[in-house]
XYZ file of C-alpha atoms in Angstrom:
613
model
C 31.249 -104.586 -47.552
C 28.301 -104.961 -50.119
C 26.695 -108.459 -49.577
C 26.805 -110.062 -52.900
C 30.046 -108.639 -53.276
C 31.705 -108.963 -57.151
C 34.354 -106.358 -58.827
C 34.392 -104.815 -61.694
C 37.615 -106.359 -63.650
C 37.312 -103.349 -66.256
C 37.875 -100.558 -64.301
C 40.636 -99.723 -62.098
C 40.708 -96.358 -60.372
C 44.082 -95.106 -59.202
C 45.398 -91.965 -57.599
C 48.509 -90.632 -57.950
C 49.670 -88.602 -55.138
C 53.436 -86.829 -54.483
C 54.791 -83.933 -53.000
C 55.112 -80.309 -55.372
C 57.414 -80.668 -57.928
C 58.377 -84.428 -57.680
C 57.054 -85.341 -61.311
C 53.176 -87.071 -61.068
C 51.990 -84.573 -63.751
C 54.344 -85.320 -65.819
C 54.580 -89.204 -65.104
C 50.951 -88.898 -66.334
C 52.106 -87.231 -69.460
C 53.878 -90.090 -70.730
C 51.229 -92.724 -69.212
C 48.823 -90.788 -72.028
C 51.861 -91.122 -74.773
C 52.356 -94.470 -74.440
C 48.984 -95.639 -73.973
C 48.292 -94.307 -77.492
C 45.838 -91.529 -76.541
C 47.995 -89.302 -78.892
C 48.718 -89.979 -82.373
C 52.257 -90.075 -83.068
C 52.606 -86.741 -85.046
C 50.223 -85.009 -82.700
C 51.624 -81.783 -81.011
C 50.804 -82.315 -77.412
C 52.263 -79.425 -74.740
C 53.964 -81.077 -71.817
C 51.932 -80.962 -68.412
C 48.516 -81.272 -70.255
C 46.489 -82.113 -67.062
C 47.787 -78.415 -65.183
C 45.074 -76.648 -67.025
C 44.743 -73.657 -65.145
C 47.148 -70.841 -66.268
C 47.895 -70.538 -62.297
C 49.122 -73.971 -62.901
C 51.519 -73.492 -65.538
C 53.100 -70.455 -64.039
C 53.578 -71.842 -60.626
C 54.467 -75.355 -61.860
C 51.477 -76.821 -59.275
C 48.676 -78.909 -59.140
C 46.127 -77.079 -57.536
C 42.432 -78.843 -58.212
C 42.242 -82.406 -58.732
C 41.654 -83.709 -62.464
C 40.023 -86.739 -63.988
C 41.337 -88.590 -66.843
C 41.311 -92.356 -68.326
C 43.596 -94.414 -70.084
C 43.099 -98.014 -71.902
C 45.513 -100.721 -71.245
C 44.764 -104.033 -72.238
C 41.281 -103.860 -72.938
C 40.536 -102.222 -69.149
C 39.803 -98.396 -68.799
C 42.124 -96.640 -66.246
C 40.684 -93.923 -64.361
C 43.771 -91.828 -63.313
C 43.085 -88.981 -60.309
C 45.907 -86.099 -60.527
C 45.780 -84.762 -56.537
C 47.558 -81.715 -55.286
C 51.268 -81.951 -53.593
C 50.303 -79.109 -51.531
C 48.523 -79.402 -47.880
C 46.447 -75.982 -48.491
C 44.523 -78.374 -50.857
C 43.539 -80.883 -48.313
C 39.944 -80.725 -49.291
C 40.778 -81.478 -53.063
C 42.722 -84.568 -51.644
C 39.602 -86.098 -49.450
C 37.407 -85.678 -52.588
C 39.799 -86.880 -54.939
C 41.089 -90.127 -52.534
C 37.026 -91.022 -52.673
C 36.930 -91.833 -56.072
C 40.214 -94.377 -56.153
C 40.576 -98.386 -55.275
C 44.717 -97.805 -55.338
C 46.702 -95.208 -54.934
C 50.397 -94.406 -56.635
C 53.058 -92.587 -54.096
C 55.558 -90.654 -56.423
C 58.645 -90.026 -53.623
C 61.664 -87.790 -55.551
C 65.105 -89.961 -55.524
C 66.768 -87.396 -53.674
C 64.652 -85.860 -51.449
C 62.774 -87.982 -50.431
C 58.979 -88.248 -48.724
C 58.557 -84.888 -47.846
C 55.837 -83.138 -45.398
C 52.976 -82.526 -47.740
C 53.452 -86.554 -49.208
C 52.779 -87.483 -45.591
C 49.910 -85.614 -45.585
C 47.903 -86.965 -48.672
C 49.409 -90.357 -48.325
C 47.794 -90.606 -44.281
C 44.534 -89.617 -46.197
C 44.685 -92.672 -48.689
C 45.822 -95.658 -46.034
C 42.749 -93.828 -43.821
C 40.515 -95.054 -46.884
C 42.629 -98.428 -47.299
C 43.707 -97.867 -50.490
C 46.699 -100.329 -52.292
C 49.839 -98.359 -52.542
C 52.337 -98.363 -55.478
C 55.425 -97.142 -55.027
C 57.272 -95.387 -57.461
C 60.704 -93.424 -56.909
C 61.083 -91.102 -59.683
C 63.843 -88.708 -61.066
C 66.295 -91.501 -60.533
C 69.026 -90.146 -62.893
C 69.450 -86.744 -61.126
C 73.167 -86.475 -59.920
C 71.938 -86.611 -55.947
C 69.590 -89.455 -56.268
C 69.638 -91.483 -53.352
C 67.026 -94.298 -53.953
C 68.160 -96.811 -51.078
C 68.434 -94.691 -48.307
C 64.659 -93.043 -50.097
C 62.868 -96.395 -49.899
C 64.207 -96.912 -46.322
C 62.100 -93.475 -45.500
C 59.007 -94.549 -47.557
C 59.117 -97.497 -44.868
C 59.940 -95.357 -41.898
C 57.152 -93.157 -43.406
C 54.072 -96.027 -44.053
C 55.253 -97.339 -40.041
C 55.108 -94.401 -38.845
C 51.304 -94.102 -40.120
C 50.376 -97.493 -39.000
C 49.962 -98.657 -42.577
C 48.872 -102.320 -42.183
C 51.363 -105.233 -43.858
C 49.277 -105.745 -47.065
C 50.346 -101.769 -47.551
C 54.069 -102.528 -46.656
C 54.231 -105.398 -49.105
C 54.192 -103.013 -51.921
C 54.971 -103.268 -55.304
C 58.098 -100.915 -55.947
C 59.035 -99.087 -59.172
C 61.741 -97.329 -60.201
C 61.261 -94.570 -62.869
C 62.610 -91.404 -64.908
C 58.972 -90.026 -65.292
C 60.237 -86.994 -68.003
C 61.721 -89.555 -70.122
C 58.792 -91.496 -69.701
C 60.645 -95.002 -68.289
C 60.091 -97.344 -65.610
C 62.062 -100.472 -64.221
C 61.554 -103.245 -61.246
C 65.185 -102.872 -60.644
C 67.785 -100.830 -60.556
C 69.958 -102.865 -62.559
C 67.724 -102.865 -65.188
C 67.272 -99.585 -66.932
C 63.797 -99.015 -68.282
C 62.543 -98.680 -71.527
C 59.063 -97.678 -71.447
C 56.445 -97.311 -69.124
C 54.803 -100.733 -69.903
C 55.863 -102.463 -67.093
C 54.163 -99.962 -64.406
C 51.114 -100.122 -66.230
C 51.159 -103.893 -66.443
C 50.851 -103.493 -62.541
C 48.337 -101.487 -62.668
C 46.050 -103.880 -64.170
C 47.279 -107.250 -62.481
C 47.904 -105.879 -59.154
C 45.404 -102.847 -58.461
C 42.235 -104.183 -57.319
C 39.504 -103.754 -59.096
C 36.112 -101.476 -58.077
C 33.780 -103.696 -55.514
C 30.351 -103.399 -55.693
C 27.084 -105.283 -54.742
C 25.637 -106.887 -57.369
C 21.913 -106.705 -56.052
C 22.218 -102.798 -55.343
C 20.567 -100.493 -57.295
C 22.447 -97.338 -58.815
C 24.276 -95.042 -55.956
C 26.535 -92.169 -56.934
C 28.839 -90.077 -54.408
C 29.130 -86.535 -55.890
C 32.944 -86.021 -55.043
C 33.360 -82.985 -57.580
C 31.519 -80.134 -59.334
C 31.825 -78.733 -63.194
C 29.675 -75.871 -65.051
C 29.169 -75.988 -68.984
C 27.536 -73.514 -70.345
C 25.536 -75.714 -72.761
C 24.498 -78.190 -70.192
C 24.855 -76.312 -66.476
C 26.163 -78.118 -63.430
C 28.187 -80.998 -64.057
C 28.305 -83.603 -60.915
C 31.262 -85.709 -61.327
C 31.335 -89.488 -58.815
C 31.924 -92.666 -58.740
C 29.627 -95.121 -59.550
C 29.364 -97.370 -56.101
C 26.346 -99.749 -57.223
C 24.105 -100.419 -60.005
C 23.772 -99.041 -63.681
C 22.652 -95.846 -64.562
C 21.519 -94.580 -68.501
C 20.840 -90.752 -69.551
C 17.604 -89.370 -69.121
C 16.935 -91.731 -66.279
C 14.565 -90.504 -63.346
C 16.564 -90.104 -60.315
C 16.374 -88.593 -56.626
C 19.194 -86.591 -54.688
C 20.002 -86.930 -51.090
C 21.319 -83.635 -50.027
C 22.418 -82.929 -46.277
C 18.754 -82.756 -45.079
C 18.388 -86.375 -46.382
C 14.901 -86.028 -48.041
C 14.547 -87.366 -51.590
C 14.385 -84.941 -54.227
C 13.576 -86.373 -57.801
C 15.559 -84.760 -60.337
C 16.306 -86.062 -64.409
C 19.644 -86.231 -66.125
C 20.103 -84.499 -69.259
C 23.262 -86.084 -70.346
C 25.737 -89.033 -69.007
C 29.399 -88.769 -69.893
C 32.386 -90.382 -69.183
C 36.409 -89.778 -69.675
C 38.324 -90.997 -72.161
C 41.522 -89.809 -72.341
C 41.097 -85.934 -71.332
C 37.915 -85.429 -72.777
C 34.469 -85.791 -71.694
C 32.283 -88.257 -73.996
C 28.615 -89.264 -73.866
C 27.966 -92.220 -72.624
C 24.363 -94.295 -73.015
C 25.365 -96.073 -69.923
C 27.837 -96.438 -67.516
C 28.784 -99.467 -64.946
C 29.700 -99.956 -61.610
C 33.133 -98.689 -60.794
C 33.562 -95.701 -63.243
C 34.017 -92.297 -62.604
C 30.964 -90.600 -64.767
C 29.510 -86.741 -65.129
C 25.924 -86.240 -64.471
C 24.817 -82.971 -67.037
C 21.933 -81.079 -65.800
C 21.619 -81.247 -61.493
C 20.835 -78.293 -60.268
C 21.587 -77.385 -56.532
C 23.663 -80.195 -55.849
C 26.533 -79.857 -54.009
C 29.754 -81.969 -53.272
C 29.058 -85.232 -50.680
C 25.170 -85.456 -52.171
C 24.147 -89.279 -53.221
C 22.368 -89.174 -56.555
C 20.425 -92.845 -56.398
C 17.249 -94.582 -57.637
C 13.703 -93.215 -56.685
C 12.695 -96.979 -55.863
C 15.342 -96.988 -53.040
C 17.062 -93.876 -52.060
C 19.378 -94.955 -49.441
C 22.568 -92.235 -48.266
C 26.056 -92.804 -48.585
C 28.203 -91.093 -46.115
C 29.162 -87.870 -47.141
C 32.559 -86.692 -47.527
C 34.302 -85.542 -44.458
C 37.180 -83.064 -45.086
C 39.376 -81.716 -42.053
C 38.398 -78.284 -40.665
C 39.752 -74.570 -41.615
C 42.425 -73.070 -39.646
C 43.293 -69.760 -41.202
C 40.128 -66.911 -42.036
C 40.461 -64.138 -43.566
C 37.960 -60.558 -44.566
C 36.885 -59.860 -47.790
C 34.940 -56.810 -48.683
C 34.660 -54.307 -51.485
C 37.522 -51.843 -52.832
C 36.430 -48.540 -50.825
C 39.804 -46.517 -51.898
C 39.554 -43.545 -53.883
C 40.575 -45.535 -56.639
C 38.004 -48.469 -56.386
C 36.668 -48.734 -59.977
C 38.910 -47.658 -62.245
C 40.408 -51.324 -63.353
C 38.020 -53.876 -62.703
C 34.919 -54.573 -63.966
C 33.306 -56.534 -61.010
C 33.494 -54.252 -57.890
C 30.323 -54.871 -56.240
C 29.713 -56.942 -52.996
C 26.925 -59.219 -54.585
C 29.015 -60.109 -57.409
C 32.080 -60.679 -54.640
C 29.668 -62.509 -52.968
C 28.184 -64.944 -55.484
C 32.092 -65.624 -56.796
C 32.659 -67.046 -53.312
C 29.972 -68.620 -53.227
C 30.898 -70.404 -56.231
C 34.472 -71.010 -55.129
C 32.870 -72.973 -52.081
C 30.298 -75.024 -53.662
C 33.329 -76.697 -55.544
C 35.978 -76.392 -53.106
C 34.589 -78.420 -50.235
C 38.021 -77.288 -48.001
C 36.287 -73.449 -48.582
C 33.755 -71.353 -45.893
C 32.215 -68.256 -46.665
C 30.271 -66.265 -43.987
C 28.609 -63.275 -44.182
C 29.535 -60.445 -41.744
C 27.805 -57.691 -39.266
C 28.763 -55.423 -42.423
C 26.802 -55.619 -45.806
C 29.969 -55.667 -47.811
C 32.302 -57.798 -45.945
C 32.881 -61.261 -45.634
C 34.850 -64.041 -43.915
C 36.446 -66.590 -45.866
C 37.602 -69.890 -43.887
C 40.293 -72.164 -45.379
C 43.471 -74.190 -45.134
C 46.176 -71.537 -45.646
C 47.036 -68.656 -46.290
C 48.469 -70.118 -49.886
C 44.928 -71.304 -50.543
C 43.471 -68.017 -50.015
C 46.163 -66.283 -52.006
C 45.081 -68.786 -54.878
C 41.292 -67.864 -54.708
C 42.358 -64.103 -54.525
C 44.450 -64.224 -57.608
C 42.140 -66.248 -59.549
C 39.345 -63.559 -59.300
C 41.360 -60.748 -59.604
C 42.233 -62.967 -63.241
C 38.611 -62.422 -62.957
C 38.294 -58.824 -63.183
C 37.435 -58.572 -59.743
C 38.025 -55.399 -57.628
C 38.322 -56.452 -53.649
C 39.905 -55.494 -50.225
C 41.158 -58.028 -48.245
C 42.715 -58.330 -44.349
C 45.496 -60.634 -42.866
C 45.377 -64.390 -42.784
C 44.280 -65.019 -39.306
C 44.586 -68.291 -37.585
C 41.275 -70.042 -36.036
C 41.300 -70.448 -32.929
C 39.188 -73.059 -30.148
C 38.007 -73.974 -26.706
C 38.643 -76.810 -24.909
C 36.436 -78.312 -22.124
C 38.351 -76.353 -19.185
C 38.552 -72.947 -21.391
C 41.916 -73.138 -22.292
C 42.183 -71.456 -26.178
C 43.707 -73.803 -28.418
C 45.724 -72.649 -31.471
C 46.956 -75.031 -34.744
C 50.158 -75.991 -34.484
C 52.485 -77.161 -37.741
C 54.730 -79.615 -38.041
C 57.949 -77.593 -39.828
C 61.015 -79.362 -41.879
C 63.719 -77.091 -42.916
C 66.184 -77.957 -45.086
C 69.336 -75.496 -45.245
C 72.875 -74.679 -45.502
C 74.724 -75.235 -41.791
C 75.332 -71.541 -41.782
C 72.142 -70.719 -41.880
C 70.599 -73.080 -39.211
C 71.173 -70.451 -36.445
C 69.020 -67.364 -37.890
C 66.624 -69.804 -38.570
C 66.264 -71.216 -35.151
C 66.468 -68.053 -33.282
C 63.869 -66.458 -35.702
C 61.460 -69.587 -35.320
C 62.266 -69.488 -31.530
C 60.519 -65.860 -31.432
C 57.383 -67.345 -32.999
C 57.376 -69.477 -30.386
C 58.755 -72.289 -32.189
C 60.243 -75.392 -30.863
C 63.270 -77.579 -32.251
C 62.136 -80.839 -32.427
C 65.100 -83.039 -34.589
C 68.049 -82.122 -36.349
C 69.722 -84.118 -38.413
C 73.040 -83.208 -39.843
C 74.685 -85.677 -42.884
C 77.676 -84.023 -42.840
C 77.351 -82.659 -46.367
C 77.092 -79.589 -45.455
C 72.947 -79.189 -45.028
C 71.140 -79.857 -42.014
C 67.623 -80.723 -41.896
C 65.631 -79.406 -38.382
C 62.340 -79.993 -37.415
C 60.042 -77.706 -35.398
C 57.028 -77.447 -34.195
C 55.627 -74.051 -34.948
C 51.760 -72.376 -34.310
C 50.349 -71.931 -37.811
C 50.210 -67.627 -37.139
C 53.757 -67.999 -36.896
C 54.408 -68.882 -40.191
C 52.475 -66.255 -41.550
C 54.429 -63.971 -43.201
C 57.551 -65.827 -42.035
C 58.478 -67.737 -45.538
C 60.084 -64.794 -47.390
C 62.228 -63.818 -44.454
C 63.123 -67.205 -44.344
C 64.350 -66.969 -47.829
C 66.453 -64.092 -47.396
C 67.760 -65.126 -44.333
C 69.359 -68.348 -46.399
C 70.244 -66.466 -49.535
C 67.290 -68.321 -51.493
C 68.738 -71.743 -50.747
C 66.622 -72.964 -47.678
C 63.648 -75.265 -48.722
C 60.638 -75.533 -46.319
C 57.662 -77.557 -45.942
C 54.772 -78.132 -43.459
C 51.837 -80.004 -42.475
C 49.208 -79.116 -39.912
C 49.830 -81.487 -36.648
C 46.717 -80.618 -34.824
C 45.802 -78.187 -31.976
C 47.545 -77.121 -28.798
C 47.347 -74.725 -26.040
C 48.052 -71.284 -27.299
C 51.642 -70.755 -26.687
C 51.308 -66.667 -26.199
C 52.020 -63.831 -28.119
C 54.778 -62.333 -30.192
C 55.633 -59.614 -32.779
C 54.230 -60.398 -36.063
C 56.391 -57.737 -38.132
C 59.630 -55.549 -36.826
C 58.833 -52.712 -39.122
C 56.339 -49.916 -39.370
C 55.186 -48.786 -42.404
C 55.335 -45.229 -44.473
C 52.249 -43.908 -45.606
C 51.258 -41.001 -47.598
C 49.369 -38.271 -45.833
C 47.821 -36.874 -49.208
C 46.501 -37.725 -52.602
C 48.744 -36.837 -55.739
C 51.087 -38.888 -58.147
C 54.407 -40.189 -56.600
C 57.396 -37.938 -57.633
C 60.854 -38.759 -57.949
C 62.629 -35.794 -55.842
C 60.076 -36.855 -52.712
C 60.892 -40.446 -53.185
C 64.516 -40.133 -53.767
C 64.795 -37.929 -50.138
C 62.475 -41.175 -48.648
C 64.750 -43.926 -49.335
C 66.963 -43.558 -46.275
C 64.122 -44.200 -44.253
C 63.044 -47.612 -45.406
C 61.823 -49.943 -48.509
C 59.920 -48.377 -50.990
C 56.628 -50.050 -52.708
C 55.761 -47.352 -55.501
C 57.405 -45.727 -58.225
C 57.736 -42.455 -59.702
C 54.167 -41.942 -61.203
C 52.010 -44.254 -59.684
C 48.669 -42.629 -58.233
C 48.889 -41.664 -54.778
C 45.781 -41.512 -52.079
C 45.828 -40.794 -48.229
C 46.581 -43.815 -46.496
C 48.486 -45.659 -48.847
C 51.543 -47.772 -47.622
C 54.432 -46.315 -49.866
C 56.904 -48.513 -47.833
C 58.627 -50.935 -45.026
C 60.016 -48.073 -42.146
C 63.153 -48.785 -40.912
C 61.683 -48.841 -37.260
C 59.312 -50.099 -35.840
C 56.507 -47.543 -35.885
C 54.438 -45.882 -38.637
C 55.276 -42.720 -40.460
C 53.178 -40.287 -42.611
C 54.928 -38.779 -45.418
C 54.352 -36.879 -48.523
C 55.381 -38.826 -51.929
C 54.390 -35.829 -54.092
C 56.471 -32.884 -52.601
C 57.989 -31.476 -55.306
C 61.260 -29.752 -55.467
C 61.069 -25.978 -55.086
C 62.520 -23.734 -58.089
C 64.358 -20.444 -57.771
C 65.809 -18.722 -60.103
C 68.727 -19.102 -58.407
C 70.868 -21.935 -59.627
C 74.188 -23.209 -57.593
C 76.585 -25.872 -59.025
C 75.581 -29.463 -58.067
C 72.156 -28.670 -57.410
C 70.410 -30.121 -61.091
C 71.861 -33.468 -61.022
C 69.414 -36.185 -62.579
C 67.852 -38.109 -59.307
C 68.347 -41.950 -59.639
C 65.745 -44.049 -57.901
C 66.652 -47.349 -56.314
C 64.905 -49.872 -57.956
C 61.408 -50.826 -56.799
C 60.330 -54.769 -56.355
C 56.890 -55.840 -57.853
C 54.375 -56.254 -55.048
C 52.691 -59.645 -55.045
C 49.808 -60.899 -53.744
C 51.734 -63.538 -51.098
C 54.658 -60.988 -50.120
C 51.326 -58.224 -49.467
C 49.840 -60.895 -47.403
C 52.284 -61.709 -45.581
C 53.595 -58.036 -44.749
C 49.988 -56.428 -43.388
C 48.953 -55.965 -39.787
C 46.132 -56.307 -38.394
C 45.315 -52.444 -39.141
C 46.001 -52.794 -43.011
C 44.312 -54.471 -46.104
C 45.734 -55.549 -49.095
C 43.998 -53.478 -52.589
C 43.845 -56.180 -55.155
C 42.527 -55.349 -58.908
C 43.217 -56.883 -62.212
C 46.197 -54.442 -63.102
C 47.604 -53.839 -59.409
C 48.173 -55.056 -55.597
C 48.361 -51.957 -53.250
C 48.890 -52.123 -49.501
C 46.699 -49.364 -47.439
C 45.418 -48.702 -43.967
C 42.279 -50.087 -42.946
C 41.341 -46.242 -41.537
C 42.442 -43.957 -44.538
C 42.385 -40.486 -43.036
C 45.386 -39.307 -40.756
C 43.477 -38.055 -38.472
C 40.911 -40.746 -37.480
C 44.367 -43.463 -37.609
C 46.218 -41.283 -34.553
C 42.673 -41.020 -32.474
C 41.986 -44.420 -32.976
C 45.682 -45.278 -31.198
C 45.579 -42.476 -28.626
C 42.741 -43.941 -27.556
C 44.261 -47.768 -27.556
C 46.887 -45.923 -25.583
C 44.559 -44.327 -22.893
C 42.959 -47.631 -22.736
């Protein structure tokens, strides 16, 4: 605690934090509308803080945003966080910027996995907690039985009885209302951020200190270069002010800002000074990096840096070497795959990037496989051409030897019918049941503890399995002794023995033996994974045999040949269907699935060997 402690009754800082898809983006929406940061008549699109196209498809938050509203004469700084556990490391950044915190919990279902997750990281850094149930006219709201599991939930993570004693809200965040009560039906927003500003504390600081700043986030402009984006934890700071950075070495190095800015509303504005408390952007730092303290040459002093949980899941990247590597992308070498990555982990603190014994290879270290598959698609957005393997988990040592694998916590939520597949699928991955509850309305909810590998590749089989209707979430528990191996994939796959262009007489007479991945057309290459076998070993085949002509013709023979249809290949389901021997082909126009080893040849050496061995 600083010693001449005073707060900054300005500023508040609050995070808002809630599991995918239960409304906090577009809560913030209407906190903007209603704090007059639009005019009227303006033509604002909904969900303006998901900024990232990825965002808007996928309906996510995936990097934490800054924004500020006024209310009352005091400047809210509002932190958007990600609902999904993959983005742990945006979370721990994020969380180190707020005083408060604001749980959003859905009125029907409820605090889900990934809630639990980011709310354990903000009563870790004793933040206040709001409460707000949302979506409270859906038809299956449940908002008493809801707040008895936000209880259950805070208990359960030993949240201390200031945090129990929290102020509850109850709100319809789309139509942009919010009540005490639910006898009282809202009418705007007002009330909730009335709250804010009594009851959310206010930024501490020492009055005596001189200016500190925690980089918790990176920018680029590419008028004024890197942007470092922190909280201001002591002191006053102006533009063009001589200051030092403390990196991880911890020696001093003097460096000048260009430019100060601060938010106001979603925009960045300069700033000729900012105060203790506010969340500013430093223009002009180069080589800093996320956890640096940018302070006062007088009396550079560290703050801790920013601790974020470590990887579990790693996966290979290297260069496109198929016979079609260059022909879509424009960025297909390994230095420019190389520096991307680089870039991805200098503002992705959750992100590792190693080089490998190979000169065009690398290994990528991460949360989940989900992460990863965001990273890949963004570059590929990119114009990147790359290769990449399967998701691996990470594995450790403990003190007698014993390997130790990451273990998930697993809800399911799914039709009673289904409940049995499920089980007896998640029992082969070496699953365990842990709870089942069953309401009686016809949907059970079970609980499992599952090692992470095991859920690689496992969610769209879980979706077929319960006709689309199951809904599954996770959270990583910690590590455990590895519980053995199993089959990662029942199927073999069908791969083309020759270069060509698919045709439809060879793929028509394929079909009977499995799922097919390409269509009449596409280019062909030795190698390539046409398809799922039916069995459970791999077959070479020939997708360009064409029919033979005679001039001969019998009756039935010239009927038109009618192709099953063929299901786009994304980037998750080709992730989560590779072995260990295959790599996923990902360019701006296409995802193909291939063998690691392309010729024939060298593949049935390679396993006669494994064999002899």
């Amino acid at each position: 605690m600083p010693r001449n402690k005073a707060r900054n009754e300005k500023i508040r800082n609050i995070a808002i934090i809630a599991h995918v898809d239960h409304g906090k983006t577009t809560l913030t929406d209407q906190m903007f509308r209603q704090s007059g940061l639009f005019r009227d008549n303006q033509e604002v699109q909904d969900r303006v803080l998901d900024s990232m196209d990825l965002e808007r498809e996928r309906g996510i938050t995936i990097a934490a945003k800054n924004c500020s509203i006024e209310w009352q004469g005091v400047k809210i700084n509002i932190i958007d966080t990600p609902g999904h556990a993959d983005f742990g490391g945006e979370v721990e950044r994020a969380l180190s910027m707020a005083d408060g915190a604001i749980l959003l919990v859905d009125a029907s279902e409820g605090p889900l996995p990934q809630t639990r997750f980011v709310l354990e990281k903000a009563l870790a850094a004793h933040l206040a907690v709001f409460v707000v149930i949302n979506k409270i006219d859906r038809a299956d709201a449940r908002p008493a039985e809801v707040l008895s599991e936000v209880y259950d939930l805070l208990i359960d993570l030993g949240a201390s009885d200031e945090q129990l004693d929290f102020p509850l809200f109850y709100a319809v965040g789309r139509d942009g209302v919010a009540s005490r009560s639910l006898d009282e039906p809202g009418q705007n927003l007002h009330v909730l951020m009335d709250a804010i500003v009594a009851d959310m504390p206010a930024p501490v600081y020492d009055a005596d200190a001189p200016f500190q700043m925690l980089v918790s986030d990176l920018g680029y402009s590419d008028y004024l270069g890197r942007l470092a984006v922190g909280r201001v934890l002591g002191g006053t700071v102006r533009g063009n002010q001589s200051l030092v950075r403390i990196g991880e070495s911890g020696t001093p190095k003097p460096l000048r800002v260009t430019r100060l800015q601060t938010y106001r509303g979603l925009q960045l504005v300069d700033a000729e000074s900012a105060e203790p408390g506010d969340i500013i952007v430093l223009s002009g730092i180069e080589d800093v990096r996320i956890g640096d303290t940018i302070c006062t040459a007088a009396e550079p002093r560290a703050l801790p840096r920013i601790t974020v949980d470590e990887p579990t899941v790693s996966m290979r990247f290297s260069i496109n070497t198929s016979p079609l590597a260059g022909r879509e992308g424009k960025n297909v070498t390994s230095s420019k795959i190389r520096e991307r990555l680089m870039r991805e982990a200098l503002s992705n603190v959750a992100i590792r990037v190693e080089d490998t014994d190979e000169r065009d290879a690398f290994v990528v270290k991460g949360r989940g496989e989900f992460q990863m598959a965001i990273i890949i698609e963004t570059m590929r957005r990119e114009g990147f051409e790359l290769s990449v393997g399967r998701p691996e988990v990470i594995l450790k040592l403990d003190e007698q030897g014993r390997v130790l694998e990451p273990i998930e916590q697993l809800y399911v939520d799914c039709d009673e019918a289904f409940s049995g597949v499920v089980t007896e699928k998640l029992a082969i991955r070496k699953g365990r049941l842990t709870n089942m509850v069953n309401n009686g309305s016809g949907r059970v909810r079970l609980e499992f503890s599952v090692p992470s590998r095991g859920l690689i590749g496992y969610r769209d089989e879980f979706l077929t399995d319960t006709k689309g209707t199951g809904i599954m979430n996770s959270y990583l528990s910690g590590y455990e002794e590895h519980r053995g191996d199993f089959p990662t994939r029942f199927s073999g796959s069908i791969v083309a023995d020759r270069p060509g262009s698919a045709v439809p007489y060879a793929l028509f007479n394929l079909e009977p033996r499995g799922q097919l991945f390409v269509r009449a057309g596409d280019p062909i290459y030795e190698g390539l994974i046409v398809g799922e076998h039916n069995r459970d070993n791999d077959i070479d085949v020939n997708p360009c045999k064409e029919k033979k002509l005679t001039n001969l013709r019998a009756s039935g023979k010239d009927e038109a040949v009618v192709l099953t249809n063929v299901q786009t290949m994304t980037l998750e389901r080709a992730l989560h269907f590779i072995r260990e021997d295959e790599l996923v082909e990902v360019t701006p126009k296409s995802v193909r699935l291939r063998k690691a080893v392309l010729p024939a040849t060298l593949r049935h050496q390679a396993a006669g060997k494994k064999k002899k061995g």
